[in-house]
Amino acid sequence: MTSFDTSPQLNVWRLLLALAVVFVMLATTGWTALRDQRGPTALEASVKAWEQGRIDGRRLPDAHAAPALLARFFASLTARQRTSLAHRYPLAVGNMNGAPVPLRYVANHSALRQARSVERARMHDKRLSPAGQREAARRVRSYESLLGPDRHILAFDPAGSGKVAEVFGDLNRADRVSVVVPGVDTELLTFQRTDRKRYSAPAGMAESLYAAERAASPGTGTAVIAWADYTSPSGLGMEAATATRAAHGAVRLNALVRALPGRARVSLFCHSYGSVVCGLAADALPGRVTDIAVAGSPGMRAESAARLDTSARVWAMRDADDWIQDVPYLEVGGLGHGADPVSAAFGARVLSARDARGHSGYFVPGTDSLRNFAGIGVGAYRTVACADEDDTCRADLSVATAAGRA
C-alpha cells in the first residue's frame, strides 16, 4: 500500500529535500532553459498569410477570432472554398479553433506532407551534423505514420520539438469526449511508440482509453483526444518544478475544450505534469467538463480539490510503485506543485490503480487504472473501483449519475 503520511516531521524533511533539489537545479541548469526562435515559425507564417488572404474577393477573418465566429465563417463557404483554404493555409486552418473538425484533418494532412518534404531534404543536408540528419530521419518516419489513412490529426505544429493532437473516434457525433493530457518530455518524436512503452506515449494512452471506453459502454458514442498540443518541460529539471509551461498549456487546453463541436460532456485525464496543466486550467473550464482525473500527479497547484474552483468532479490515483510519491508535495516560492492529490486532506475521489505499472503504466490494458478512467469517460461512475474498501470515492453520486445517465 502507498503511504499518504503528512506528518509535520515528514513535511520538514520534504521541504529540506526540495530546497536541496532546487539548489542543485540552479547550479546545473539555471532558471530557464527556453530556446530562442529565429524568425517566424511555419505556423506563424501560415497565420500571417491567412490574415492577408482573401476568398473570392472576401477578406478572411482574424485567425484568432472566437471559435463561434470562425465556425459561422466556414459555414458560409462552399465545400470547394473550404478545401481551398485548407490547402492554401494548412497550418493556420489545421490549428484553428472554430474550423470544422474534418477540415482540420484535411489541413493537417497537407501540413504534414509539407513538413515531411522539408525533413527529407534535411536528411541529406551536408550542413547538418550526423545527429541532425538522424533527427530529420526520425521526423520523416513520425510524419509518415501520422499521415496514415486511419489517423485524424486535430492539431500540428512542427516548430521546435513539435506539437500534435490526434482524435480517436467521431468527435462530431460523440456523446462523451475524453482528453488525455500528458506530462514531461511530450513532443513530436515521443507522441507515439510501437515498443513496450506504447502506452506511456500520448497516442497509445488515448487509443487504449478509447478501446476501454467502447468496451465499457458499447452504446455510448465516445471520442478520445491525445492532446500533446502544449510545450511540456524537457526532463525533470527546473521547468518541471515550476508552473510556467503548465500555465501556457492551461490556456491552450481551455481553448481546445471551448471549441469542441456539439454538446458532448468532456472528461480530462491528466498524467504527471499534465495534472499541473489541468489544475491551472480548472477554474476557467466550461461547465461541459464534468470530470478531471489525475494519475501520478506531482500536485495540481492547489491545496485542495475545492481550491481548484471547478464544478467538475476531481478524481486522483497513484500506483504503489510510482516514484512520484517521493517528490516533495509542497510549493515554495513558485517551486513545487502543492498538495498531494491522493491525500485525504486534498479531498479528491481517490481511485484504485491496482496493476498499473509504475509512473507510466496507468493506461495499460487490464489495469484498474484504465478501467476506472474508462468508467469515468463514459459516465459509468458506479463501476469505478475506489482505493479504499469503503468506496468513499463514489460518495454523493446520485443514482442517475452513478448509472451514467447524467
CSV table of C-alpha atoms in Angstrom, one decimal:
chain,number,residue,atom,x,y,z
A,1,MET,CA,0.0,0.0,0.0
A,2,THR,CA,1.1,3.6,-0.7
A,3,SER,CA,1.6,5.7,2.4
A,4,PHE,CA,-0.1,9.1,2.4
A,5,ASP,CA,1.7,10.2,5.6
A,6,THR,CA,1.6,14.0,6.0
A,7,SER,CA,3.1,14.3,9.5
A,8,PRO,CA,5.0,17.5,10.4
A,9,GLN,CA,8.3,15.7,10.6
A,10,LEU,CA,7.9,14.3,7.1
A,11,ASN,CA,6.9,17.6,5.7
A,12,VAL,CA,10.0,19.2,7.2
A,13,TRP,CA,12.1,16.5,5.6
A,14,ARG,CA,10.4,17.1,2.2
A,15,LEU,CA,11.0,20.8,2.5
A,16,LEU,CA,14.7,20.3,3.1
A,17,LEU,CA,14.8,17.9,0.2
A,18,ALA,CA,13.0,20.3,-2.0
A,19,LEU,CA,15.4,23.1,-1.2
A,20,ALA,CA,18.4,20.8,-1.9
A,21,VAL,CA,17.0,19.8,-5.2
A,22,VAL,CA,16.4,23.5,-6.1
A,23,PHE,CA,19.9,24.5,-5.4
A,24,VAL,CA,21.3,21.6,-7.5
A,25,MET,CA,19.0,22.6,-10.3
A,26,LEU,CA,20.0,26.3,-10.1
A,27,ALA,CA,23.7,25.3,-10.2
A,28,THR,CA,23.4,22.9,-13.1
A,29,THR,CA,20.6,24.3,-15.3
A,30,GLY,CA,19.9,27.9,-14.3
A,31,TRP,CA,16.5,29.4,-14.0
A,32,THR,CA,15.4,28.8,-17.6
A,33,ALA,CA,16.1,26.5,-20.5
A,34,LEU,CA,14.0,28.4,-23.1
A,35,ARG,CA,15.4,28.5,-26.5
A,36,ASP,CA,15.2,31.5,-28.8
A,37,GLN,CA,13.3,31.2,-32.1
A,38,ARG,CA,14.9,32.7,-35.2
A,39,GLY,CA,12.2,34.4,-37.3
A,40,PRO,CA,8.6,33.3,-37.7
A,41,THR,CA,7.7,29.7,-37.4
A,42,ALA,CA,5.9,27.9,-40.2
A,43,LEU,CA,2.7,28.2,-38.3
A,44,GLU,CA,3.2,31.9,-37.7
A,45,ALA,CA,3.9,32.4,-41.4
A,46,SER,CA,0.8,30.5,-42.3
A,47,VAL,CA,-1.3,32.6,-40.0
A,48,LYS,CA,0.2,35.8,-41.4
A,49,ALA,CA,-0.6,34.7,-44.9
A,50,TRP,CA,-4.1,33.8,-43.9
A,51,GLU,CA,-4.7,37.3,-42.4
A,52,GLN,CA,-3.6,38.8,-45.7
A,53,GLY,CA,-5.6,36.5,-47.8
A,54,ARG,CA,-9.0,36.5,-49.5
A,55,ILE,CA,-11.5,34.0,-50.7
A,56,ASP,CA,-13.4,35.0,-53.9
A,57,GLY,CA,-12.8,38.7,-53.1
A,58,ARG,CA,-13.7,38.4,-49.4
A,59,ARG,CA,-11.3,39.2,-46.6
A,60,LEU,CA,-10.6,36.3,-44.3
A,61,PRO,CA,-11.5,36.8,-40.6
A,62,ASP,CA,-8.9,37.1,-37.8
A,63,ALA,CA,-7.4,33.7,-37.3
A,64,HIS,CA,-7.6,34.2,-33.6
A,65,ALA,CA,-11.3,35.2,-33.6
A,66,ALA,CA,-13.8,33.5,-31.3
A,67,PRO,CA,-14.5,29.9,-32.4
A,68,ALA,CA,-18.2,30.6,-32.9
A,69,LEU,CA,-17.4,33.5,-35.3
A,70,LEU,CA,-14.9,31.3,-37.3
A,71,ALA,CA,-17.4,28.5,-37.4
A,72,ARG,CA,-20.0,30.8,-38.9
A,73,PHE,CA,-17.5,32.0,-41.5
A,74,PHE,CA,-16.7,28.4,-42.6
A,75,ALA,CA,-20.3,27.5,-42.7
A,76,SER,CA,-20.9,30.4,-45.1
A,77,LEU,CA,-18.5,28.9,-47.6
A,78,THR,CA,-18.9,26.2,-50.2
A,79,ALA,CA,-17.2,22.8,-49.8
A,80,ARG,CA,-14.8,23.8,-52.6
A,81,GLN,CA,-13.9,27.1,-50.9
A,82,ARG,CA,-13.3,25.4,-47.5
A,83,THR,CA,-11.0,22.8,-49.1
A,84,SER,CA,-9.1,25.5,-51.0
A,85,LEU,CA,-8.4,27.4,-47.8
A,86,ALA,CA,-7.2,24.2,-46.1
A,87,HIS,CA,-4.6,23.6,-48.8
A,88,ARG,CA,-3.6,27.2,-49.1
A,89,TYR,CA,-3.1,27.8,-45.4
A,90,PRO,CA,-2.7,24.3,-43.9
A,91,LEU,CA,-1.1,25.1,-40.6
A,92,ALA,CA,-3.4,28.1,-40.0
A,93,VAL,CA,-6.6,26.1,-40.7
A,94,GLY,CA,-5.3,22.9,-39.1
A,95,ASN,CA,-4.8,24.7,-35.7
A,96,MET,CA,-7.8,27.0,-35.9
A,97,ASN,CA,-10.3,26.5,-33.1
A,98,GLY,CA,-13.6,27.0,-34.8
A,99,ALA,CA,-12.7,25.4,-38.1
A,100,PRO,CA,-14.8,22.3,-38.9
A,101,VAL,CA,-13.1,19.2,-37.5
A,102,PRO,CA,-13.0,17.3,-40.8
A,103,LEU,CA,-11.4,20.4,-42.5
A,104,ARG,CA,-8.7,20.5,-39.8
A,105,TYR,CA,-7.9,16.9,-40.6
A,106,VAL,CA,-7.5,17.8,-44.3
A,107,ALA,CA,-5.4,20.8,-43.5
A,108,ASN,CA,-3.1,19.0,-41.1
A,109,HIS,CA,-2.7,16.1,-43.6
A,110,SER,CA,-1.5,18.8,-46.1
A,111,ALA,CA,0.8,20.4,-43.5
A,112,LEU,CA,2.3,17.0,-42.6
A,113,ARG,CA,3.1,16.3,-46.2
A,114,GLN,CA,4.9,19.7,-46.5
A,115,ALA,CA,6.8,19.1,-43.2
A,116,ARG,CA,7.8,15.6,-44.4
A,117,SER,CA,9.3,17.2,-47.6
A,118,VAL,CA,11.3,19.6,-45.5
A,119,GLU,CA,12.7,16.9,-43.3
A,120,ARG,CA,13.5,14.7,-46.3
A,121,ALA,CA,15.7,17.4,-47.6
A,122,ARG,CA,17.3,17.9,-44.2
A,123,MET,CA,18.2,14.2,-44.1
A,124,HIS,CA,20.7,14.8,-46.9
A,125,ASP,CA,21.8,18.4,-46.0
A,126,LYS,CA,25.6,18.2,-45.6
A,127,ARG,CA,25.5,21.4,-43.4
A,128,LEU,CA,23.8,19.4,-40.7
A,129,SER,CA,25.7,17.2,-38.3
A,130,PRO,CA,25.1,13.4,-38.4
A,131,ALA,CA,22.9,13.8,-35.3
A,132,GLY,CA,20.8,16.5,-37.1
A,133,GLN,CA,20.4,14.2,-40.1
A,134,ARG,CA,19.3,11.4,-37.9
A,135,GLU,CA,16.7,13.6,-36.2
A,136,ALA,CA,15.4,14.6,-39.6
A,137,ALA,CA,15.0,10.9,-40.5
A,138,ARG,CA,13.1,10.3,-37.3
A,139,ARG,CA,10.8,13.1,-38.0
A,140,VAL,CA,10.2,11.8,-41.5
A,141,ARG,CA,9.2,8.4,-40.0
A,142,SER,CA,6.9,10.2,-37.5
A,143,TYR,CA,5.2,12.2,-40.2
A,144,GLU,CA,4.7,9.2,-42.4
A,145,SER,CA,3.0,7.4,-39.5
A,146,LEU,CA,0.7,10.4,-38.8
A,147,LEU,CA,-0.2,10.5,-42.5
A,148,GLY,CA,-1.7,7.1,-42.3
A,149,PRO,CA,-5.3,6.8,-43.7
A,150,ASP,CA,-6.7,6.0,-40.3
A,151,ARG,CA,-5.1,9.0,-38.5
A,152,HIS,CA,-7.2,12.1,-37.6
A,153,ILE,CA,-4.8,14.9,-36.7
A,154,LEU,CA,-6.6,17.8,-34.9
A,155,ALA,CA,-3.6,20.0,-34.4
A,156,PHE,CA,0.0,20.0,-35.7
A,157,ASP,CA,2.9,22.4,-35.4
A,158,PRO,CA,6.4,21.3,-36.5
A,159,ALA,CA,8.3,24.2,-34.8
A,160,GLY,CA,10.8,23.3,-32.1
A,161,SER,CA,10.1,20.0,-30.5
A,162,GLY,CA,6.7,19.9,-32.2
A,163,LYS,CA,3.1,19.8,-31.1
A,164,VAL,CA,0.3,17.4,-32.2
A,165,ALA,CA,-3.2,16.3,-31.2
A,166,GLU,CA,-5.0,13.3,-32.5
A,167,VAL,CA,-8.6,12.1,-32.3
A,168,PHE,CA,-9.8,8.6,-31.9
A,169,GLY,CA,-13.5,8.2,-32.7
A,170,ASP,CA,-16.0,10.6,-34.2
A,171,LEU,CA,-15.6,13.9,-32.5
A,172,ASN,CA,-18.6,15.5,-34.2
A,173,ARG,CA,-21.0,12.7,-33.1
A,174,ALA,CA,-19.6,11.8,-29.7
A,175,ASP,CA,-21.8,11.8,-26.6
A,176,ARG,CA,-18.7,11.8,-24.4
A,177,VAL,CA,-15.3,13.3,-25.2
A,178,SER,CA,-12.1,12.4,-23.2
A,179,VAL,CA,-8.9,14.5,-23.4
A,180,VAL,CA,-5.6,12.9,-22.4
A,181,VAL,CA,-3.2,15.5,-21.1
A,182,PRO,CA,0.4,14.1,-20.9
A,183,GLY,CA,3.4,15.2,-18.9
A,184,VAL,CA,7.1,15.9,-19.3
A,185,ASP,CA,9.1,15.0,-22.4
A,186,THR,CA,6.0,15.1,-24.6
A,187,GLU,CA,6.9,16.2,-28.1
A,188,LEU,CA,6.5,15.1,-31.7
A,189,LEU,CA,9.1,12.3,-31.5
A,190,THR,CA,7.6,10.9,-28.3
A,191,PHE,CA,4.0,11.3,-29.3
A,192,GLN,CA,3.7,7.6,-30.4
A,193,ARG,CA,5.7,4.5,-29.7
A,194,THR,CA,5.4,1.0,-31.0
A,195,ASP,CA,7.6,-0.8,-28.5
A,196,ARG,CA,6.8,-1.9,-24.9
A,197,LYS,CA,6.4,1.7,-24.0
A,198,ARG,CA,3.5,2.2,-26.3
A,199,TYR,CA,1.0,3.0,-23.5
A,200,SER,CA,3.3,5.6,-22.0
A,201,ALA,CA,3.1,7.8,-25.1
A,202,PRO,CA,0.1,10.1,-25.7
A,203,ALA,CA,-1.2,8.3,-28.8
A,204,GLY,CA,-1.0,5.0,-27.1
A,205,MET,CA,-2.7,6.3,-24.0
A,206,ALA,CA,-5.6,7.7,-25.9
A,207,GLU,CA,-6.0,4.7,-28.2
A,208,SER,CA,-6.0,2.4,-25.1
A,209,LEU,CA,-8.6,4.6,-23.4
A,210,TYR,CA,-10.8,4.7,-26.5
A,211,ALA,CA,-10.8,0.9,-26.7
A,212,ALA,CA,-11.6,0.6,-23.0
A,213,GLU,CA,-14.5,3.1,-23.2
A,214,ARG,CA,-16.0,1.3,-26.1
A,215,ALA,CA,-15.8,-2.0,-24.2
A,216,ALA,CA,-17.2,-0.4,-21.0
A,217,SER,CA,-20.2,1.1,-22.8
A,218,PRO,CA,-20.7,0.0,-26.4
A,219,GLY,CA,-23.8,2.1,-26.8
A,220,THR,CA,-22.1,5.3,-25.9
A,221,GLY,CA,-20.6,7.4,-28.7
A,222,THR,CA,-17.1,8.3,-27.5
A,223,ALA,CA,-14.1,10.2,-28.8
A,224,VAL,CA,-10.7,10.5,-27.2
A,225,ILE,CA,-8.2,13.2,-27.9
A,226,ALA,CA,-4.4,12.6,-27.4
A,227,TRP,CA,-3.6,16.2,-26.6
A,228,ALA,CA,0.2,16.9,-27.0
A,229,ASP,CA,-0.5,20.5,-28.1
A,230,TYR,CA,1.5,22.3,-25.5
A,231,THR,CA,5.2,22.7,-24.9
A,232,SER,CA,5.9,20.4,-21.9
A,233,PRO,CA,9.1,20.5,-19.8
A,234,SER,CA,12.0,18.6,-21.1
A,235,GLY,CA,13.2,16.2,-18.4
A,236,LEU,CA,12.9,16.6,-14.6
A,237,GLY,CA,14.8,19.9,-14.4
A,238,MET,CA,13.7,23.4,-13.3
A,239,GLU,CA,10.9,23.6,-15.9
A,240,ALA,CA,9.2,20.6,-14.4
A,241,ALA,CA,9.5,22.1,-10.9
A,242,THR,CA,7.7,25.3,-11.9
A,243,ALA,CA,4.3,26.0,-13.5
A,244,THR,CA,5.4,28.2,-16.4
A,245,ARG,CA,4.9,25.6,-19.1
A,246,ALA,CA,1.7,24.4,-17.4
A,247,ALA,CA,0.3,27.9,-17.3
A,248,HIS,CA,0.7,28.3,-21.1
A,249,GLY,CA,-0.7,24.8,-21.5
A,250,ALA,CA,-3.7,25.6,-19.4
A,251,VAL,CA,-4.7,28.4,-21.8
A,252,ARG,CA,-4.4,26.2,-24.8
A,253,LEU,CA,-6.3,23.4,-23.1
A,254,ASN,CA,-9.2,25.7,-22.3
A,255,ALA,CA,-9.2,27.0,-25.9
A,256,LEU,CA,-9.5,23.4,-27.1
A,257,VAL,CA,-12.3,22.5,-24.8
A,258,ARG,CA,-14.3,25.6,-25.6
A,259,ALA,CA,-14.0,25.0,-29.3
A,260,LEU,CA,-15.1,21.3,-29.3
A,261,PRO,CA,-18.1,20.7,-31.5
A,262,GLY,CA,-21.5,19.7,-30.2
A,263,ARG,CA,-22.6,19.4,-26.6
A,264,ALA,CA,-20.8,16.3,-25.5
A,265,ARG,CA,-19.7,16.1,-21.9
A,266,VAL,CA,-15.9,16.2,-21.5
A,267,SER,CA,-13.6,14.5,-19.1
A,268,LEU,CA,-9.9,15.3,-18.7
A,269,PHE,CA,-7.4,12.6,-17.9
A,270,CYS,CA,-4.2,14.2,-16.8
A,271,HIS,CA,-0.9,12.3,-16.3
A,272,SER,CA,2.1,13.5,-14.3
A,273,TYR,CA,2.9,17.1,-15.1
A,274,GLY,CA,-0.2,17.1,-17.2
A,275,SER,CA,-2.1,17.3,-13.9
A,276,VAL,CA,-0.4,20.6,-13.2
A,277,VAL,CA,-1.8,21.8,-16.6
A,278,CYS,CA,-5.3,20.6,-15.6
A,279,GLY,CA,-5.1,22.1,-12.2
A,280,LEU,CA,-4.3,25.5,-13.6
A,281,ALA,CA,-7.0,25.2,-16.2
A,282,ALA,CA,-9.7,24.1,-13.8
A,283,ASP,CA,-11.2,27.4,-12.7
A,284,ALA,CA,-11.8,28.5,-16.3
A,285,LEU,CA,-13.1,25.3,-17.7
A,286,PRO,CA,-16.6,25.4,-19.2
A,287,GLY,CA,-19.5,23.6,-17.5
A,288,ARG,CA,-19.4,20.8,-20.1
A,289,VAL,CA,-16.2,19.5,-18.4
A,290,THR,CA,-17.7,17.1,-15.8
A,291,ASP,CA,-14.6,15.2,-14.6
A,292,ILE,CA,-10.9,15.8,-14.0
A,293,ALA,CA,-8.9,12.7,-13.3
A,294,VAL,CA,-5.2,12.8,-12.5
A,295,ALA,CA,-2.7,9.9,-12.3
A,296,GLY,CA,0.8,10.0,-11.0
A,297,SER,CA,0.4,13.7,-10.1
A,298,PRO,CA,3.2,15.9,-8.6
A,299,GLY,CA,0.4,18.3,-7.5
A,300,MET,CA,-2.3,20.5,-9.1
A,301,ARG,CA,-1.1,23.9,-7.8
A,302,ALA,CA,-3.8,23.9,-5.2
A,303,GLU,CA,-4.1,22.9,-1.6
A,304,SER,CA,-7.4,21.1,-2.0
A,305,ALA,CA,-9.8,20.0,-4.7
A,306,ALA,CA,-12.2,22.7,-3.5
A,307,ARG,CA,-9.5,25.3,-4.2
A,308,LEU,CA,-9.5,24.3,-7.9
A,309,ASP,CA,-12.7,26.2,-8.1
A,310,THR,CA,-14.3,23.9,-10.6
A,311,SER,CA,-17.8,22.3,-10.9
A,312,ALA,CA,-16.1,19.1,-12.3
A,313,ARG,CA,-15.6,16.1,-10.1
A,314,VAL,CA,-11.9,15.7,-9.2
A,315,TRP,CA,-10.5,12.1,-9.2
A,316,ALA,CA,-7.0,11.0,-8.3
A,317,MET,CA,-5.0,7.8,-8.4
A,318,ARG,CA,-1.4,6.7,-7.8
A,319,ASP,CA,0.2,3.3,-8.2
A,320,ALA,CA,2.0,2.0,-5.1
A,321,ASP,CA,5.3,1.7,-7.1
A,322,ASP,CA,5.1,5.2,-8.7
A,323,TRP,CA,8.3,7.1,-7.9
A,324,ILE,CA,6.3,10.4,-7.9
A,325,GLN,CA,5.1,9.7,-4.4
A,326,ASP,CA,8.7,10.6,-3.2
A,327,VAL,CA,8.6,14.1,-4.6
A,328,PRO,CA,8.0,16.9,-2.1
A,329,TYR,CA,4.3,17.8,-2.2
A,330,LEU,CA,4.6,21.5,-1.4
A,331,GLU,CA,5.1,24.8,-3.1
A,332,VAL,CA,7.8,27.2,-2.1
A,333,GLY,CA,8.4,30.4,-4.0
A,334,GLY,CA,6.9,29.0,-7.2
A,335,LEU,CA,8.8,25.7,-6.9
A,336,GLY,CA,6.8,22.5,-6.5
A,337,HIS,CA,3.2,22.0,-7.3
A,338,GLY,CA,1.4,21.9,-3.9
A,339,ALA,CA,-0.6,19.3,-2.0
A,340,ASP,CA,-0.7,15.6,-2.8
A,341,PRO,CA,-3.9,14.9,-4.8
A,342,VAL,CA,-4.3,11.4,-3.3
A,343,SER,CA,-4.0,12.6,0.3
A,344,ALA,CA,-7.2,12.6,2.4
A,345,ALA,CA,-6.7,16.3,3.1
A,346,PHE,CA,-6.8,17.2,-0.6
A,347,GLY,CA,-10.4,15.9,-0.9
A,348,ALA,CA,-10.3,14.3,-4.4
A,349,ARG,CA,-12.1,11.0,-5.1
A,350,VAL,CA,-9.2,8.5,-4.8
A,351,LEU,CA,-9.4,5.6,-7.3
A,352,SER,CA,-7.7,2.3,-7.3
A,353,ALA,CA,-4.6,2.0,-9.6
A,354,ARG,CA,-4.1,-1.7,-8.9
A,355,ASP,CA,-1.9,-3.4,-11.5
A,356,ALA,CA,-0.7,-0.2,-13.0
A,357,ARG,CA,2.9,-0.3,-14.0
A,358,GLY,CA,4.8,2.4,-12.1
A,359,HIS,CA,4.7,6.0,-13.2
A,360,SER,CA,4.0,5.4,-16.9
A,361,GLY,CA,1.7,2.4,-16.8
A,362,TYR,CA,-1.8,3.9,-16.0
A,363,PHE,CA,-3.2,3.3,-19.5
A,364,VAL,CA,-2.0,-0.3,-19.8
A,365,PRO,CA,-4.9,-2.6,-20.8
A,366,GLY,CA,-6.1,-4.9,-17.9
A,367,THR,CA,-5.3,-2.4,-15.1
A,368,ASP,CA,-7.7,-1.0,-12.6
A,369,SER,CA,-6.5,2.5,-13.6
A,370,LEU,CA,-7.6,2.1,-17.2
A,371,ARG,CA,-10.9,0.5,-16.2
A,372,ASN,CA,-11.5,3.4,-13.9
A,373,PHE,CA,-10.6,6.0,-16.5
A,374,ALA,CA,-13.0,4.3,-19.0
A,375,GLY,CA,-15.8,4.3,-16.4
A,376,ILE,CA,-15.4,8.0,-15.8
A,377,GLY,CA,-15.1,8.7,-19.5
A,378,VAL,CA,-18.5,7.1,-20.4
A,379,GLY,CA,-20.2,8.3,-17.2
A,380,ALA,CA,-20.5,4.9,-15.6
A,381,TYR,CA,-19.4,6.1,-12.2
A,382,ARG,CA,-20.9,3.1,-10.3
A,383,THR,CA,-18.3,0.8,-12.0
A,384,VAL,CA,-15.2,2.6,-10.7
A,385,ALA,CA,-13.1,1.0,-8.0
A,386,CYS,CA,-12.0,3.1,-5.1
A,387,ALA,CA,-8.6,3.0,-3.5
A,388,ASP,CA,-10.2,2.2,-0.1
A,389,GLU,CA,-12.5,-0.5,1.0
A,390,ASP,CA,-15.3,1.9,2.0
A,391,ASP,CA,-15.9,3.0,-1.6
A,392,THR,CA,-15.8,6.7,-0.5
A,393,CYS,CA,-14.8,7.8,-4.0
A,394,ARG,CA,-18.4,7.2,-5.1
A,395,ALA,CA,-20.0,9.1,-2.2
A,396,ASP,CA,-22.7,11.6,-3.0
A,397,LEU,CA,-23.1,10.4,-6.6
A,398,SER,CA,-26.8,10.3,-7.4
A,399,VAL,CA,-28.3,7.0,-8.7
A,400,ALA,CA,-28.8,8.7,-12.2
A,401,THR,CA,-25.2,9.9,-12.2
A,402,ALA,CA,-23.8,6.6,-11.0
A,403,ALA,CA,-25.6,4.8,-13.7
A,404,GLY,CA,-24.1,7.0,-16.3
A,405,ARG,CA,-27.3,8.7,-17.4
A,406,ALA,CA,-26.3,12.2,-16.1
